[in-house]
Amino acid sequence: DTDARPEPVRQIAAAKGISVVQHASLKNPAVVEEWQQLNADVAILAFVTQYVPQELADTPRLGSVCFHPSVLPKYRGGNALQWQVINGEKTSGVTWFWIEPATGSKVDTGPVCVQRSCSIEEGDTTATLYFNSIIPLGVETCVECVRHCAEGDPPRILQREEDATWQPLIKGQAAQVDWNKSASDIAYFIRGCDPQPGAFCVLEANDAVKLFGATASDSQGSNDISAPQPGTVLSVEENGVVRIAAGDGNSRLSTV
């Protein structure tokens, strides 16, 4: 974090007199030595944006357990929540899994300590799913995970590789809307990219516009010769809702 934007966890820890150490990189050999001196039982990797070397993950007595926002082995990878919304899934969940040595390019493969499911509500975006469901469930299961570790023999349930799925990061052109798809697929895509990376389309003037808050409505059928070309703006309503033609009807966008 920075002085201009302090990390809330650090602030709470400081208020409670808990020592906080921050490193620009976890690859520094001095970090491993520092962890070894802690004689920790387990490391809880609740939110990790850096590469964690296996030597570091193996330092605690029981190892390191990492949070992932899906029911593994489904939706491995860095944009798990986005893809669950994009694919129109009805359920999501959280998994705490043990960090193990990487096998080729595979990620999020370690044995499961704790796992729990939750519903994806109608109209959920990645943001609403994360803040309303995933975070509360993640906190609850984190406590459960630590309790298992305190009891001395935490679960280590192997993932079923035959059930595994992996999706790539959504960035660059991958976030551009394909108006030839169905209205429902487009709505899922826009909500799945909300707030990051933000689905976008390109206007005739080559201006990129980000899109949020989509719902599907008024399907006309892709074989209707009178149907407008996909991507055509059909109307702009007084409340800011924009209707845009999709491959099988209209996508209704609440904000643009």
Short mmCIF file of C-alpha atoms in Angstrom, two decimals:
data_model
loop_
_atom_site.label_atom_id
_atom_site.label_comp_id
_atom_site.label_asym_id
_atom_site.label_seq_id
_atom_site.Cartn_x
_atom_site.Cartn_y
_atom_site.Cartn_z
CA ASP A 1 0.00 0.00 0.00
CA THR A 2 0.99 3.66 0.02
CA ASP A 3 0.63 6.54 2.45
CA ALA A 4 -1.91 8.08 0.08
CA ARG A 5 -3.92 4.86 -0.04
CA PRO A 6 -3.19 2.77 3.07
CA GLU A 7 -4.17 -0.89 3.17
CA PRO A 8 -7.15 -1.36 5.56
CA VAL A 9 -5.74 -4.62 6.94
CA ARG A 10 -2.51 -2.84 7.87
CA GLN A 11 -4.48 -0.07 9.58
CA ILE A 12 -6.52 -2.51 11.66
CA ALA A 13 -3.43 -4.53 12.57
CA ALA A 14 -1.58 -1.39 13.64
CA ALA A 15 -4.53 -0.33 15.79
CA LYS A 16 -4.41 -3.71 17.53
CA GLY A 17 -0.64 -3.64 17.99
CA ILE A 18 0.00 -6.43 15.48
CA SER A 19 3.29 -6.24 13.59
CA VAL A 20 2.94 -5.71 9.83
CA VAL A 21 5.72 -6.34 7.32
CA GLN A 22 5.35 -5.46 3.64
CA HIS A 23 7.65 -6.37 0.76
CA ALA A 24 7.80 -5.13 -2.80
CA SER A 25 8.61 -8.70 -3.88
CA LEU A 26 8.28 -12.07 -2.16
CA LYS A 27 11.11 -13.48 -4.28
CA ASN A 28 13.75 -11.85 -2.10
CA PRO A 29 15.68 -14.58 -0.18
CA ALA A 30 15.50 -12.35 2.91
CA VAL A 31 11.72 -12.86 2.96
CA VAL A 32 12.12 -16.64 3.32
CA GLU A 33 14.53 -16.12 6.22
CA GLU A 34 12.08 -13.71 7.82
CA TRP A 35 9.23 -16.23 7.52
CA GLN A 36 11.40 -19.01 8.96
CA GLN A 37 12.03 -16.91 12.05
CA LEU A 38 8.29 -16.61 12.65
CA ASN A 39 7.94 -20.37 13.25
CA ALA A 40 4.39 -20.14 11.93
CA ASP A 41 2.01 -23.09 11.80
CA VAL A 42 0.28 -21.96 8.61
CA ALA A 43 0.23 -19.04 6.17
CA ILE A 44 -3.17 -17.75 5.06
CA LEU A 45 -2.97 -16.28 1.54
CA ALA A 46 -6.28 -14.43 1.49
CA PHE A 47 -5.55 -12.01 -1.34
CA VAL A 48 -2.38 -12.50 -3.35
CA THR A 49 -1.29 -10.38 -6.30
CA GLN A 50 2.37 -11.46 -6.24
CA TYR A 51 4.05 -14.70 -7.16
CA VAL A 52 4.61 -16.78 -4.01
CA PRO A 53 7.76 -18.96 -4.34
CA GLN A 54 7.20 -22.56 -3.29
CA GLU A 55 10.09 -22.31 -0.82
CA LEU A 56 8.19 -19.52 0.92
CA ALA A 57 4.87 -21.37 0.85
CA ASP A 58 6.51 -24.44 2.42
CA THR A 59 8.03 -22.48 5.31
CA PRO A 60 5.12 -22.76 7.82
CA ARG A 61 4.82 -26.10 9.61
CA LEU A 62 1.55 -27.05 7.88
CA GLY A 63 2.21 -25.13 4.66
CA SER A 64 0.28 -22.28 3.04
CA VAL A 65 -3.40 -22.23 2.18
CA CYS A 66 -4.72 -19.93 -0.53
CA PHE A 67 -8.15 -18.44 -1.26
CA HIS A 68 -9.82 -18.88 -4.65
CA PRO A 69 -13.27 -17.55 -5.70
CA SER A 70 -14.73 -20.69 -7.27
CA VAL A 71 -15.55 -24.27 -6.39
CA LEU A 72 -12.31 -25.82 -7.57
CA PRO A 73 -11.35 -27.52 -9.79
CA LYS A 74 -13.87 -25.52 -11.82
CA TYR A 75 -12.71 -22.09 -12.97
CA ARG A 76 -9.03 -22.13 -12.20
CA GLY A 77 -7.17 -18.98 -13.19
CA GLY A 78 -7.02 -15.28 -12.44
CA ASN A 79 -10.46 -14.20 -13.70
CA ALA A 80 -12.54 -16.97 -12.13
CA LEU A 81 -15.40 -14.73 -10.98
CA GLN A 82 -15.68 -12.91 -14.29
CA TRP A 83 -15.98 -16.14 -16.25
CA GLN A 84 -18.60 -17.60 -13.92
CA VAL A 85 -20.84 -14.59 -14.55
CA ILE A 86 -20.03 -14.51 -18.28
CA ASN A 87 -20.96 -18.18 -18.64
CA GLY A 88 -24.29 -17.67 -16.91
CA GLU A 89 -23.52 -19.96 -13.99
CA LYS A 90 -26.15 -20.16 -11.26
CA THR A 91 -23.75 -21.06 -8.46
CA SER A 92 -20.30 -19.91 -7.41
CA GLY A 93 -18.33 -20.44 -4.23
CA VAL A 94 -14.98 -20.29 -2.47
CA THR A 95 -12.12 -22.71 -1.99
CA TRP A 96 -9.17 -22.66 0.36
CA PHE A 97 -6.50 -24.92 -1.13
CA TRP A 98 -2.96 -25.85 -0.19
CA ILE A 99 -0.16 -24.40 -2.29
CA GLU A 100 1.80 -27.13 -4.04
CA PRO A 101 4.62 -27.09 -6.62
CA ALA A 102 3.39 -25.99 -10.03
CA THR A 103 2.90 -28.66 -12.68
CA GLY A 104 3.71 -27.10 -16.02
CA SER A 105 1.35 -24.18 -16.64
CA LYS A 106 -1.36 -25.43 -14.27
CA VAL A 107 -2.46 -23.18 -11.41
CA ASP A 108 -4.81 -23.50 -8.41
CA THR A 109 -4.29 -27.26 -8.32
CA GLY A 110 -3.51 -27.96 -4.65
CA PRO A 111 -5.52 -30.15 -2.24
CA VAL A 112 -8.64 -28.54 -0.80
CA CYS A 113 -8.87 -27.57 2.87
CA VAL A 114 -12.31 -25.88 2.90
CA GLN A 115 -14.88 -25.35 0.18
CA ARG A 116 -18.36 -23.80 0.13
CA SER A 117 -20.92 -22.85 -2.53
CA CYS A 118 -23.17 -19.81 -2.93
CA SER A 119 -25.81 -18.66 -5.41
CA ILE A 120 -25.25 -16.23 -8.25
CA GLU A 121 -28.31 -13.99 -8.14
CA GLU A 122 -30.22 -12.79 -11.20
CA GLY A 123 -28.55 -9.63 -12.50
CA ASP A 124 -25.34 -10.13 -10.50
CA THR A 125 -22.21 -8.47 -11.82
CA THR A 126 -18.74 -9.61 -10.84
CA ALA A 127 -18.70 -6.76 -8.33
CA THR A 128 -22.03 -7.59 -6.66
CA LEU A 129 -21.20 -11.30 -6.56
CA TYR A 130 -17.84 -10.54 -4.97
CA PHE A 131 -18.97 -8.03 -2.35
CA ASN A 132 -22.37 -9.52 -1.48
CA SER A 133 -21.55 -13.22 -1.50
CA ILE A 134 -17.90 -14.15 -2.00
CA ILE A 135 -16.32 -11.89 0.63
CA PRO A 136 -18.70 -12.86 3.48
CA LEU A 137 -18.35 -16.53 2.58
CA GLY A 138 -14.59 -16.15 2.26
CA VAL A 139 -14.28 -14.66 5.75
CA GLU A 140 -16.47 -17.39 7.24
CA THR A 141 -14.53 -20.20 5.57
CA CYS A 142 -11.19 -18.59 6.45
CA VAL A 143 -12.09 -18.92 10.12
CA GLU A 144 -13.10 -22.54 9.49
CA CYS A 145 -9.79 -23.18 7.73
CA VAL A 146 -7.76 -21.73 10.61
CA ARG A 147 -9.80 -23.80 13.08
CA HIS A 148 -8.93 -26.97 11.18
CA CYS A 149 -5.26 -25.99 11.29
CA ALA A 150 -5.44 -25.30 15.03
CA GLU A 151 -6.83 -28.81 15.53
CA GLY A 152 -3.64 -30.13 13.95
CA ASP A 153 -4.84 -32.22 11.01
CA PRO A 154 -6.50 -29.96 8.41
CA PRO A 155 -8.20 -31.57 5.38
CA ARG A 156 -6.17 -32.07 2.20
CA ILE A 157 -8.71 -33.32 -0.34
CA LEU A 158 -7.29 -33.92 -3.81
CA GLN A 159 -8.95 -32.09 -6.69
CA ARG A 160 -10.47 -34.17 -9.50
CA GLU A 161 -8.38 -33.26 -12.53
CA GLU A 162 -10.99 -34.70 -14.88
CA ASP A 163 -13.41 -31.99 -13.69
CA ALA A 164 -10.93 -29.11 -13.99
CA THR A 165 -11.55 -26.06 -16.17
CA TRP A 166 -9.31 -23.07 -16.78
CA GLN A 167 -10.06 -19.72 -18.39
CA PRO A 168 -7.60 -17.02 -19.55
CA LEU A 169 -7.38 -13.48 -18.24
CA ILE A 170 -9.79 -11.04 -19.90
CA LYS A 171 -7.80 -8.10 -21.18
CA GLY A 172 -7.39 -5.96 -24.25
CA GLN A 173 -9.56 -6.94 -27.21
CA ALA A 174 -10.97 -9.90 -25.28
CA ALA A 175 -13.26 -7.42 -23.46
CA GLN A 176 -14.88 -6.15 -26.68
CA VAL A 177 -18.58 -6.99 -27.09
CA ASP A 178 -19.57 -9.22 -30.00
CA TRP A 179 -23.02 -7.94 -30.96
CA ASN A 180 -23.67 -11.01 -33.12
CA LYS A 181 -24.12 -13.08 -29.99
CA SER A 182 -27.49 -13.51 -28.30
CA ALA A 183 -28.81 -10.72 -26.09
CA SER A 184 -28.55 -12.93 -23.00
CA ASP A 185 -24.93 -13.88 -23.76
CA ILE A 186 -24.03 -10.22 -24.28
CA ALA A 187 -25.73 -9.24 -21.02
CA TYR A 188 -23.80 -11.93 -19.13
CA PHE A 189 -20.56 -10.80 -20.78
CA ILE A 190 -21.05 -7.13 -19.86
CA ARG A 191 -22.01 -7.97 -16.27
CA GLY A 192 -19.09 -10.38 -15.99
CA CYS A 193 -16.66 -7.63 -17.03
CA ASP A 194 -18.18 -5.19 -14.51
CA PRO A 195 -16.25 -3.44 -13.02
CA GLN A 196 -12.98 -4.83 -14.41
CA PRO A 197 -11.81 -4.89 -17.14
CA GLY A 198 -15.05 -3.26 -18.36
CA ALA A 199 -16.70 -4.57 -21.54
CA PHE A 200 -16.49 -2.11 -24.42
CA CYS A 201 -17.65 -1.45 -27.95
CA VAL A 202 -16.23 0.79 -30.67
CA LEU A 203 -18.35 3.49 -32.30
CA GLU A 204 -18.16 4.48 -35.96
CA ALA A 205 -15.82 7.31 -34.99
CA ASN A 206 -13.47 4.68 -33.51
CA ASP A 207 -14.24 5.88 -29.99
CA ALA A 208 -14.26 3.08 -27.41
CA VAL A 209 -17.17 3.15 -24.95
CA LYS A 210 -17.36 0.99 -21.82
CA LEU A 211 -20.69 -0.66 -21.04
CA PHE A 212 -22.25 -1.62 -17.72
CA GLY A 213 -25.52 -2.86 -16.26
CA ALA A 214 -26.87 -4.91 -19.17
CA THR A 215 -30.05 -6.97 -19.31
CA ALA A 216 -31.52 -8.91 -22.23
CA SER A 217 -35.01 -8.14 -23.50
CA ASP A 218 -37.42 -8.22 -26.45
CA SER A 219 -35.99 -11.09 -28.45
CA GLN A 220 -37.02 -10.72 -32.10
CA GLY A 221 -35.38 -13.77 -33.64
CA SER A 222 -32.21 -13.69 -35.71
CA ASN A 223 -34.06 -14.84 -38.88
CA ASP A 224 -36.36 -11.81 -38.96
CA ILE A 225 -35.37 -9.95 -42.15
CA SER A 226 -36.70 -6.72 -40.64
CA ALA A 227 -34.50 -7.04 -37.56
CA PRO A 228 -31.85 -4.31 -37.26
CA GLN A 229 -28.17 -5.06 -37.76
CA PRO A 230 -26.52 -6.33 -34.54
CA GLY A 231 -24.84 -3.42 -32.77
CA THR A 232 -27.42 -0.86 -33.96
CA VAL A 233 -28.58 1.62 -31.30
CA LEU A 234 -32.36 1.27 -31.24
CA SER A 235 -33.25 3.90 -28.66
CA VAL A 236 -31.91 6.08 -25.87
CA GLU A 237 -34.42 6.49 -23.06
CA GLU A 238 -34.78 9.45 -20.70
CA ASN A 239 -33.48 7.42 -17.75
CA GLY A 240 -30.23 6.71 -19.59
CA VAL A 241 -31.12 3.19 -20.74
CA VAL A 242 -29.81 2.40 -24.21
CA ARG A 243 -31.30 -0.39 -26.34
CA ILE A 244 -28.90 -2.03 -28.75
CA ALA A 245 -29.68 -4.78 -31.24
CA ALA A 246 -28.10 -8.13 -30.59
CA GLY A 247 -27.86 -11.29 -32.70
CA ASP A 248 -31.26 -12.55 -31.55
CA GLY A 249 -32.96 -9.43 -30.22
CA ASN A 250 -32.00 -6.46 -28.08
CA SER A 251 -29.56 -5.95 -25.26
CA ARG A 252 -30.82 -3.41 -22.75
CA LEU A 253 -27.99 -1.36 -21.21
CA SER A 254 -28.80 0.64 -18.11
CA THR A 255 -25.63 2.75 -18.29
CA VAL A 256 -23.04 3.56 -20.93
#
